[in-house]
CSV table of C-alpha atoms and ligand atoms in Angstrom, one decimal:
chain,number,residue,atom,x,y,z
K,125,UNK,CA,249.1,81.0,237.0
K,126,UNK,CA,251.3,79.1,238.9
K,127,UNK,CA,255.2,79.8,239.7
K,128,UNK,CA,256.2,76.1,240.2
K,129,UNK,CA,258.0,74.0,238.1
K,130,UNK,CA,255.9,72.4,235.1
K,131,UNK,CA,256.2,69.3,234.1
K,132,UNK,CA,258.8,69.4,231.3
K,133,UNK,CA,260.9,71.0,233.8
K,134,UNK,CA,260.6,74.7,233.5
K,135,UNK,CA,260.0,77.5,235.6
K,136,UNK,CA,258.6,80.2,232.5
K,137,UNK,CA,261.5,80.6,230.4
K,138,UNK,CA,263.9,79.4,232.4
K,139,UNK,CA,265.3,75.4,234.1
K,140,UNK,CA,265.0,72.4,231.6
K,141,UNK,CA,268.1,69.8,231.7
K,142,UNK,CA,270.9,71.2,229.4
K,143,UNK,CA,273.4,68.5,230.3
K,144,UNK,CA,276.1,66.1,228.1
K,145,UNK,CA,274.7,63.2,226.9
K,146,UNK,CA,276.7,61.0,229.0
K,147,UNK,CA,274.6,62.5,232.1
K,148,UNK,CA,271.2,61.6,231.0
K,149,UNK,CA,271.0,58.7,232.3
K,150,UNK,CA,272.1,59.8,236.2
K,151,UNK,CA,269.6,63.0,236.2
K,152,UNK,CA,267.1,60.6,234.2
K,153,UNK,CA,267.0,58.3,236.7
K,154,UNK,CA,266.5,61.0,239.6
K,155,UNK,CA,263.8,62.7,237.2
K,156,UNK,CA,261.8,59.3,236.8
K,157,UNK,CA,262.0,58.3,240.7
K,158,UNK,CA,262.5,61.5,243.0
K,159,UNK,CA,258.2,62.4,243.2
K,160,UNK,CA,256.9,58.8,243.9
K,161,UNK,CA,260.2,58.7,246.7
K,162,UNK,CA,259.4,62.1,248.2
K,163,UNK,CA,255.8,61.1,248.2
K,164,UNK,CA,256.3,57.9,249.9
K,165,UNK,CA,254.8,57.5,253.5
K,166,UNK,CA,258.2,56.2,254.6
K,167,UNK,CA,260.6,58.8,253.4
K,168,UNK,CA,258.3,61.2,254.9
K,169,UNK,CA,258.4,60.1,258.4
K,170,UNK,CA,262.4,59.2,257.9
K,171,UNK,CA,263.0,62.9,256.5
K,172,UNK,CA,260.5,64.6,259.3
K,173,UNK,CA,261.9,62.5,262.0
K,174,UNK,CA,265.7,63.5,261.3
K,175,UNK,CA,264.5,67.1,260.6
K,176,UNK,CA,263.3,66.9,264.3
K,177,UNK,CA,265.7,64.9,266.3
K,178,UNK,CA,268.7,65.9,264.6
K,179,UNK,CA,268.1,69.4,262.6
K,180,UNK,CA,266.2,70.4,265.2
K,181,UNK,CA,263.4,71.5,263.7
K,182,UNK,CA,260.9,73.4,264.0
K,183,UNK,CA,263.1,76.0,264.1
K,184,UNK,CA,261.5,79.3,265.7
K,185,UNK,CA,259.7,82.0,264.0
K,186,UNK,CA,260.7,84.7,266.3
K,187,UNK,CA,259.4,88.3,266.2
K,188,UNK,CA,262.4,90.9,266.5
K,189,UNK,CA,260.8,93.5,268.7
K,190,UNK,CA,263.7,96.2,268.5
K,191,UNK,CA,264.1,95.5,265.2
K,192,UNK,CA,260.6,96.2,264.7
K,193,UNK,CA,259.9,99.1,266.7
K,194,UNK,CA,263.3,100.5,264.8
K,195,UNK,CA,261.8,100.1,261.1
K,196,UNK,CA,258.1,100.7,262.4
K,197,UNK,CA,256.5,97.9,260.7
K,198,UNK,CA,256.2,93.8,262.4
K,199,UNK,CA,259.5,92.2,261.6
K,200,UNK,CA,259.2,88.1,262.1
K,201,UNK,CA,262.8,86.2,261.7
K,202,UNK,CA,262.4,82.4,261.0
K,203,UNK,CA,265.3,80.8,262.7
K,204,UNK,CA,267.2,78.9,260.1
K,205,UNK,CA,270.8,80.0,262.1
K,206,UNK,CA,269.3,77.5,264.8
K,207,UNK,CA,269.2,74.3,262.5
K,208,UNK,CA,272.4,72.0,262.9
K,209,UNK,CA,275.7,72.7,261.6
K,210,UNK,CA,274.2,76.5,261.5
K,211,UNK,CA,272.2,77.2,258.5
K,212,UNK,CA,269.1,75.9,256.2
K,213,UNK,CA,271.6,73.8,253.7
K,214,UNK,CA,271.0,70.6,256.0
K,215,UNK,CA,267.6,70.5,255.1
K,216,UNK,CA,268.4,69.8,251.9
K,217,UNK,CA,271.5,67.2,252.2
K,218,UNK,CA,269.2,65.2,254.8
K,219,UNK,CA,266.5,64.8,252.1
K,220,UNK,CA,269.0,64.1,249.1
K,221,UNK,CA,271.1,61.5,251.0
K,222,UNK,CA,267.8,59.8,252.1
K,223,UNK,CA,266.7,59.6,248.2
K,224,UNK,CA,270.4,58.4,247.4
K,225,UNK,CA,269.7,55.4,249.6
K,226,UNK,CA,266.1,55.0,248.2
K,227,UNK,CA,268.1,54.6,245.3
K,228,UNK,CA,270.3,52.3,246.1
K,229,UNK,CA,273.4,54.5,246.1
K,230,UNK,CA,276.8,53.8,247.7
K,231,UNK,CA,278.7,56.4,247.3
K,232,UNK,CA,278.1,60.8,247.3
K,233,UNK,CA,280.3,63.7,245.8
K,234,UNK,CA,279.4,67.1,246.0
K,235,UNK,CA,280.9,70.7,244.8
K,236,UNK,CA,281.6,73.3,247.3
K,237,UNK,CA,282.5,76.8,246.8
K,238,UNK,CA,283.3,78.3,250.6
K,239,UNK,CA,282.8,75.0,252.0
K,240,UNK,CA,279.3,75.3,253.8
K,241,UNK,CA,277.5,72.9,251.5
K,242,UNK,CA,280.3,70.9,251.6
K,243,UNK,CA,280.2,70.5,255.6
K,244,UNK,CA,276.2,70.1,254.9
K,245,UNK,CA,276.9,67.0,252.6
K,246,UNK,CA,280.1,65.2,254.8
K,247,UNK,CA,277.5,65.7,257.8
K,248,UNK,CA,275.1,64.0,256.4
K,249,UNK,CA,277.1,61.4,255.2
K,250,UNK,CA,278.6,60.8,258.4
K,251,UNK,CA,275.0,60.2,259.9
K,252,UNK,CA,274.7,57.6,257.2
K,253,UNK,CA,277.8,55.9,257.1
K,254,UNK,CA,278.6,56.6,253.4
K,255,UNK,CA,281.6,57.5,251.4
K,256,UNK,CA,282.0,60.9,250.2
K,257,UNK,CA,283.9,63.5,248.2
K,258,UNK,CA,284.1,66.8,248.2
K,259,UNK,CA,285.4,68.6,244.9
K,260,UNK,CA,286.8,72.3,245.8
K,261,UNK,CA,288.6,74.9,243.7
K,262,UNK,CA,292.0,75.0,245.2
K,263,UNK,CA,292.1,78.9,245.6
K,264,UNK,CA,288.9,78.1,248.1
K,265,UNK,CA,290.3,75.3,249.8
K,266,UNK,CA,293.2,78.0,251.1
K,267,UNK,CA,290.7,80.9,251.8
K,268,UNK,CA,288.2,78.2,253.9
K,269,UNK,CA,290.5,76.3,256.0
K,270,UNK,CA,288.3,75.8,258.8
K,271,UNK,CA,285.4,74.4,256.4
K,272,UNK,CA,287.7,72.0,254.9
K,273,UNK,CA,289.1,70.9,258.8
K,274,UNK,CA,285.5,70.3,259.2
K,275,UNK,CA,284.9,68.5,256.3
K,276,UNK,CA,288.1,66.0,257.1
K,277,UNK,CA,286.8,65.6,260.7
K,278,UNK,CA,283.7,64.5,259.3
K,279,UNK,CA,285.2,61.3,257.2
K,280,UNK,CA,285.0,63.3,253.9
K,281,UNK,CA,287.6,63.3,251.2
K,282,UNK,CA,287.8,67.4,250.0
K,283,UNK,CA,289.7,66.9,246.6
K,284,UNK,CA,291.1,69.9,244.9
K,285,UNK,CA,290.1,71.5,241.7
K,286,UNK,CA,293.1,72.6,240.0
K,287,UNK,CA,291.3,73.9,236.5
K,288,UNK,CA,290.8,77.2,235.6
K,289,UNK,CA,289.9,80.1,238.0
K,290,UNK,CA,290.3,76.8,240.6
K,291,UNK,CA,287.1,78.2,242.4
K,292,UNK,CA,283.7,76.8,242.4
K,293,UNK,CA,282.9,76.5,238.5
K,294,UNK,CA,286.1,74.2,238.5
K,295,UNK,CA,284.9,72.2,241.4
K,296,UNK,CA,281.9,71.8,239.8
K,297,UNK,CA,283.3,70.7,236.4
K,298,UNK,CA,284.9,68.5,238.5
K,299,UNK,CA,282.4,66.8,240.2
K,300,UNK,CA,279.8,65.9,236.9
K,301,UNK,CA,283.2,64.5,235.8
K,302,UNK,CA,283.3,62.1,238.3
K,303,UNK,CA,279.1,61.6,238.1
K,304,UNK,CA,279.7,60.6,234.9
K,305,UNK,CA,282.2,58.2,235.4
K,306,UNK,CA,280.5,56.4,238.2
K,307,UNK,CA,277.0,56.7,237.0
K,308,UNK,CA,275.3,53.4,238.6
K,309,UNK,CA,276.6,54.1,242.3
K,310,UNK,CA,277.2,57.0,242.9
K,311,UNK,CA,275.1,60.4,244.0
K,312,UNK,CA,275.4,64.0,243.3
K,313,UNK,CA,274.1,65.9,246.3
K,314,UNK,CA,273.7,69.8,244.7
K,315,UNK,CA,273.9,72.5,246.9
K,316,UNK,CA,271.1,75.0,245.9
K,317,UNK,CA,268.0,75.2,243.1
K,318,UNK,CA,270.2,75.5,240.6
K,319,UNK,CA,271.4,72.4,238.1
K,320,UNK,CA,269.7,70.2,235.4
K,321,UNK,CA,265.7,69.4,236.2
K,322,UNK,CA,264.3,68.3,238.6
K,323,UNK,CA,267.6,69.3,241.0
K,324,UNK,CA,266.1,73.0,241.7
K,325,UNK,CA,262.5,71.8,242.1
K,326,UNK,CA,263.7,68.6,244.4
K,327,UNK,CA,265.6,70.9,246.2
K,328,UNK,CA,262.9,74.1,246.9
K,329,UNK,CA,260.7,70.9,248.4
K,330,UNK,CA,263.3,69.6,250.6
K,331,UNK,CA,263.6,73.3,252.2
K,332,UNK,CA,259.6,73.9,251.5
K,333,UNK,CA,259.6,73.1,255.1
K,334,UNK,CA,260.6,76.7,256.3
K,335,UNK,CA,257.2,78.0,254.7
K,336,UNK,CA,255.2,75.2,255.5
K,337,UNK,CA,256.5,75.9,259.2
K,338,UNK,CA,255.8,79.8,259.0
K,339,UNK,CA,252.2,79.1,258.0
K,340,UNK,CA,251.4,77.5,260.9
K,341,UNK,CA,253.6,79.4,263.2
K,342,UNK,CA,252.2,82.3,262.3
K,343,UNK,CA,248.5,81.3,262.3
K,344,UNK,CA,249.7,80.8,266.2
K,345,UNK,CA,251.0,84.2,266.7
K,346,UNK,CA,249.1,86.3,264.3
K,347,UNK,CA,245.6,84.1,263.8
K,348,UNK,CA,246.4,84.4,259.9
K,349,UNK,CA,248.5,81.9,257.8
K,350,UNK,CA,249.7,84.4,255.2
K,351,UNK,CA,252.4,87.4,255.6
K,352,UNK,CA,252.4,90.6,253.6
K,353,UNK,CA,256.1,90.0,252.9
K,354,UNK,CA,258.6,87.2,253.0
K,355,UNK,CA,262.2,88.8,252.6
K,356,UNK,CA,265.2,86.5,251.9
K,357,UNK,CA,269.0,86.7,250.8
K,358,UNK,CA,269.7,84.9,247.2
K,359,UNK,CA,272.5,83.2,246.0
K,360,UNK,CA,271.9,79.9,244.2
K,361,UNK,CA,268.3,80.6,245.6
K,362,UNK,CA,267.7,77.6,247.9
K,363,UNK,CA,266.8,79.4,251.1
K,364,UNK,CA,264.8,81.4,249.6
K,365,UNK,CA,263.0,79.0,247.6
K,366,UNK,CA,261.8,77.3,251.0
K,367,UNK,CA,261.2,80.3,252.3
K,368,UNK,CA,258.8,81.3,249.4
K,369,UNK,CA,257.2,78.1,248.3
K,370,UNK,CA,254.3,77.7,250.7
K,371,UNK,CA,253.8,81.4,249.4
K,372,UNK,CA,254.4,81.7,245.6
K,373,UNK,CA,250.6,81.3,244.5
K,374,UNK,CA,249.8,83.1,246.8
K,375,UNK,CA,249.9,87.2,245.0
K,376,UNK,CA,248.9,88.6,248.4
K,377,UNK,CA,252.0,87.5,250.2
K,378,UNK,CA,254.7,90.1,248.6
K,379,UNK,CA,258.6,88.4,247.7
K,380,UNK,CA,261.2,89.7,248.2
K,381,UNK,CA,264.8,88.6,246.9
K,382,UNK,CA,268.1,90.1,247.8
K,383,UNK,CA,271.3,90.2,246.3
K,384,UNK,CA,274.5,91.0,246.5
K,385,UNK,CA,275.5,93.9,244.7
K,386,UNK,CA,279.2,93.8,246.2
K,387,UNK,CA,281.2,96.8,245.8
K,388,UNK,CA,278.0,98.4,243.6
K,389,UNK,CA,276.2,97.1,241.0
K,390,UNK,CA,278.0,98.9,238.5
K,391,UNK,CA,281.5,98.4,239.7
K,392,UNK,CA,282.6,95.3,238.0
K,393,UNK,CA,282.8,93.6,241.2
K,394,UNK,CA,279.5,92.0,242.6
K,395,UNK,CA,277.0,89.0,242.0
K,396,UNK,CA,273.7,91.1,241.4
K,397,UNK,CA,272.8,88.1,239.0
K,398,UNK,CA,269.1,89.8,238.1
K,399,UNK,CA,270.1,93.2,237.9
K,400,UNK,CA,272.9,92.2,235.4
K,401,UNK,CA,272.3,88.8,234.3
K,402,UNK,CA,271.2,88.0,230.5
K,403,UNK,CA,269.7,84.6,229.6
K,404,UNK,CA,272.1,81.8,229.3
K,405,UNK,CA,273.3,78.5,230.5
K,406,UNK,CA,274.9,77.6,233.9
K,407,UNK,CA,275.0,74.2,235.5
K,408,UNK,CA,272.7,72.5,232.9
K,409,UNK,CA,269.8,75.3,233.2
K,410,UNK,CA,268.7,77.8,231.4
K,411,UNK,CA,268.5,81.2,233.5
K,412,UNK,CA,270.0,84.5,234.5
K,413,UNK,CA,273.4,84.8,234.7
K,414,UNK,CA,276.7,87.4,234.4
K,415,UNK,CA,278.5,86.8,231.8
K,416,UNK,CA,280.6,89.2,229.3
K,417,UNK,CA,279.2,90.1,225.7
K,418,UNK,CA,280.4,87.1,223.6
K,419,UNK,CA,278.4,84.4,226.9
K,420,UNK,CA,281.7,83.8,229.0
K,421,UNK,CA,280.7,83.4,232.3
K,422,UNK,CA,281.7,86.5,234.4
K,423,UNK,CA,283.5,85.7,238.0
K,424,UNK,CA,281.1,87.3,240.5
K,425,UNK,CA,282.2,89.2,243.7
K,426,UNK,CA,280.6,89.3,247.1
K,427,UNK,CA,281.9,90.0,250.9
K,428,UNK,CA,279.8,86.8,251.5
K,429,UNK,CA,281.1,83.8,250.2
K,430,UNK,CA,277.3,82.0,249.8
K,431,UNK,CA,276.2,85.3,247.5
K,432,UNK,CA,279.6,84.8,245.5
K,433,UNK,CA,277.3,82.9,242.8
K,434,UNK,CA,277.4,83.9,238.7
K,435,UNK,CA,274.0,82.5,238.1
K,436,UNK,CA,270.3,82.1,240.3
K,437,UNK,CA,268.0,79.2,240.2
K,438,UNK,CA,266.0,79.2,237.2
K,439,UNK,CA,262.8,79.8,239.9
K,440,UNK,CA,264.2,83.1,240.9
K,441,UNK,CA,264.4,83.9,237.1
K,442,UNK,CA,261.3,83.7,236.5
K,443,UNK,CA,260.0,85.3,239.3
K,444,UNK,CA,262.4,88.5,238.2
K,445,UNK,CA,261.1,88.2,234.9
K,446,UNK,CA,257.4,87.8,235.3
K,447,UNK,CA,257.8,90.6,238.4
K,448,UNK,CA,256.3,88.1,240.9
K,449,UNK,CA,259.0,89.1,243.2
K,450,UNK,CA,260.8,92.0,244.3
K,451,UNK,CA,264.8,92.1,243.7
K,452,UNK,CA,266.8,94.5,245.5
K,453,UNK,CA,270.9,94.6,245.5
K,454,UNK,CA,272.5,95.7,248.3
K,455,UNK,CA,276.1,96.6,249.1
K,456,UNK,CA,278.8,95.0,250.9
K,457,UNK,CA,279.2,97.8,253.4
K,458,UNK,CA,275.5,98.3,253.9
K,459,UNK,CA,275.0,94.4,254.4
K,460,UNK,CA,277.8,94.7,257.6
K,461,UNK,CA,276.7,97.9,258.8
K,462,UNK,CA,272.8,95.6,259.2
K,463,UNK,CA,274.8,92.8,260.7
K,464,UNK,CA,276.1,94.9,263.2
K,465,UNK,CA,273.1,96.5,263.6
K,466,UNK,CA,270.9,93.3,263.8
K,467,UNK,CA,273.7,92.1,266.5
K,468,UNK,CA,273.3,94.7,268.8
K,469,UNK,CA,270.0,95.3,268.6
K,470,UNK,CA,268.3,91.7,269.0
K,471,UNK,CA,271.4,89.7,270.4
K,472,UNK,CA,271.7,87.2,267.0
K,473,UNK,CA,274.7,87.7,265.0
K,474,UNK,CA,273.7,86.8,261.6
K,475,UNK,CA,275.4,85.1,258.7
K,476,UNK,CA,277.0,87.6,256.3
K,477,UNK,CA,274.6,86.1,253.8
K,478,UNK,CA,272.0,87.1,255.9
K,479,UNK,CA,273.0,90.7,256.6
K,480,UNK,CA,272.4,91.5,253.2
K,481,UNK,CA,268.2,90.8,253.8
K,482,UNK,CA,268.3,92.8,256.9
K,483,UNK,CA,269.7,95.7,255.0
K,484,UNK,CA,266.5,96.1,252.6
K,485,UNK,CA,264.9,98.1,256.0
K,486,UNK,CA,267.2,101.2,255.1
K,487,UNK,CA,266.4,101.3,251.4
K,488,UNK,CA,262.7,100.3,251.5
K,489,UNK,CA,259.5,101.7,254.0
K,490,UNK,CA,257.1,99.0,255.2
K,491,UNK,CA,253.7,100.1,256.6
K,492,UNK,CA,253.3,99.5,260.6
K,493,UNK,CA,250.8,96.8,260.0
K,494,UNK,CA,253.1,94.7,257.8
K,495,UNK,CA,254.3,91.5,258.6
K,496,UNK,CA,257.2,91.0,257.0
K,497,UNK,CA,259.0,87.5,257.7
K,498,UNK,CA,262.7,87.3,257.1
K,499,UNK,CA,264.6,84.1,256.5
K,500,UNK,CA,267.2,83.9,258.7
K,501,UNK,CA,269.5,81.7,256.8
K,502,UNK,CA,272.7,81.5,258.5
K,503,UNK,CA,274.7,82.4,261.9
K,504,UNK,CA,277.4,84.4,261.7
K,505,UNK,CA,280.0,82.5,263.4
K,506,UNK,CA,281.9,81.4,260.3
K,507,UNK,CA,281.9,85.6,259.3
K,508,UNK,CA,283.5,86.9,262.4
K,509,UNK,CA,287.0,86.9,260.7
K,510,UNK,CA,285.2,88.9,258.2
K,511,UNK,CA,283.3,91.0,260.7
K,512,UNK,CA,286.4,91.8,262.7
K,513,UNK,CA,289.0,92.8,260.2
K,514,UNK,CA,285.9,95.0,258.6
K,515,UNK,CA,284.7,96.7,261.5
K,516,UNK,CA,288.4,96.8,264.1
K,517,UNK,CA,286.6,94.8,266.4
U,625,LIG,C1,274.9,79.1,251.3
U,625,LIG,C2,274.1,80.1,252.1
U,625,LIG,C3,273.3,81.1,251.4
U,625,LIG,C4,273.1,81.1,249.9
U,625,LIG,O1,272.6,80.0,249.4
U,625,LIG,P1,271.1,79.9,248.9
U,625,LIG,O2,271.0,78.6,248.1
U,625,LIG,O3,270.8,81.1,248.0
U,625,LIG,O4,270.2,79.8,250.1
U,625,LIG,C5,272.6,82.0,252.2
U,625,LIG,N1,272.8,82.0,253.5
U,625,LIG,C6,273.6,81.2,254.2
U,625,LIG,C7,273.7,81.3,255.7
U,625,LIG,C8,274.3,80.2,253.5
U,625,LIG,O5,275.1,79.4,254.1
């Protein structure tokens, strides 16, 4: 059994292409081409070179000794706060921007919701030299000033979604508008494995690299190439789709998904997509996703705005379904209490994102022989408005 993508597109159940017509063409075109590209000799070094030189990869697999000798068990933390611009999401804009030009693009747009993906993509496309246009739900472009300063520093245009709830389902809408009018030159960088095949599998390979760099890192450290645990946070699911894929096959190695459960899971307010998700459509795929009784898509909640996501990739659907991996929600207030603790104890103040993973060590016992690696998505840096007016610092 295998818990990749097959080749009409599905993970189980779940992915396929549920898109307008007008679309096919633009995520045909991607579907026909993106293997033989990622493939090619050429893209590789390109994509491993910039990785290095600019990313800064490899980043560290570090082993979190007071965090360790806390939770009695091996605690590894793969370094992902490290990479440029602060989190895993370059990983994948680097790779997508590279296949845009492999494809003869001129021009890339891109949805944001709190503005991380869309610093991620006007990076990227500053490194390049190519236009691009950032779609955002108005209500967000006030709440995430700073992202959007970054965005205009970096030659991007952030143009406001003024439909609907004006968050990041408009700015979406918003964007496959545009793809669709300017289908020849233009491409659409997503931020996460979610969308219409092949985005989520093109995607988990561009951030494959985390696992295929714990493998090795580890067989330094540890003399074996396989963990008992790989923990990560989930929103769309991309960090912890890298994280995982070296893994997935791979029943000895134990996965672990977190999500946010907000205010508590039964509250009304919180974006515990497994836990309360039903089957439906999001983003042209078919997975789990909160909506209300008669399929309207519910508007999640989340302290951290990279959780604050309705749906999850159509790989981490599968892998709730089929019980490959583990799902556990946790609060808002227990993922900033694990921030804080994960601050003061080894000196890294974590995304909020990523607070939510380190909070799984209170709820669930690990033996003391376990190696449990946890994907370090994000520094906190953006949070600490968030982290002062919660805790009076
Ligand atoms: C965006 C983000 C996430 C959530 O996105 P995924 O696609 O689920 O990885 C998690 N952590 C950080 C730091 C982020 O910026």
């Amino acid at each position: 059994m295998s818990y990749h993508v097959d080749e009409h597109g599905y993970y189980g159940e779940f992915g396929g292409a549920f898109i307008p017509e007008m679309l096919y063409p633009n995520t045909e075109e991607i579907r026909m081409n993106y293997r033989q590209i990622l493939e090619d000799p050429s893209f590789q070094k390109e994509f491993r070179q910039l990785l290095k030189d600019y990313v800064g990869r490899p980043t560290p697999l570090y082993h979190a000794a007071r965090l360790s000798e806390k939770y009695n068990t091996k605690i590894y933390l793969k370094r992902e706060d490290l990479c440029h611009t602060g989190a895993h999401k370059v990983n994948n804009t680097i790779g997508q921007i590279l296949l845009a030009k492999r494809l003869g693009k001129k021009r890339i747009i891109a949805e944001t919701g709190a503005g991380q993906h869309g610093v991620a993509t006007a990076t990227v496309c500053a490194l390049m030299g190519m236009p691009c246009v950032v779609y955002m739900g108005e209500v967000d472009i006030a709440r995430q000033a700073p992202n959007v300063a970054r965005m205009k520093m970096l030659g991007a245009e952030v143009r406001p979604a003024m439909s609907g709830s004006r968050t990041l389902k408009d700015a979406t809408n918003e964007a496959i508008r545009d793809w669709i009018n300017n289908p020849v030159d233009t491409h659409y960088i997503i931020g996460s494995v979610v969308g219409p095949h092949p985005y989520p599998d093109m995607v988990a390979r561009f951030q494959s690299v985390i696992s295929e760099e714990i493998k090795t890192q580890l067989e330094e450290k540890e003399g074996k190439r396989l963990p008992d645990y790989v923990v990560a946070c989930v929103g769309g699911g991309s960090n912890a789709a890298g994280a995982y894929y070296h893994f997935l096959d791979r029943e000895e190695v134990g996965i672990i998904a977190v999500e946010a459960a907000g205010k508590g899971i039964d509250s009304g307010e919180s974006a515990a997509t497994s836990a309360l998700g039903k089957v439906g459509i999001i983003h042209g795929s078919k997975t789990l996703l909160m909506q209300t009784a008669d399929g309207q898509i519910t508007e999640p909640y989340s302290i951290s705005a990279g959780l604050d996501y309705p749906g999850v990739g159509p790989l981490h659907a599968h892998l709730f379904r089929s019980g490959r991996g583990e799902f556990i929600s946790i609060t808002d207030e227990a993922a900033m209490q694990a921030g804080l603790e994960v601050s003061k104890l080894e000196g890294i103040i974590p995304a909020i994102e990523t607070s939510h993973a380190f909070a799984i060590f209170k709820q669930r016992a690990f033996r003391p022989e376990d190696i449990v690696v946890v994907n370090l998505s994000g520094r906190g840096d953006k949070d600490l408005q968030t982290y002062i007016e919660f805790f009076n610092l």
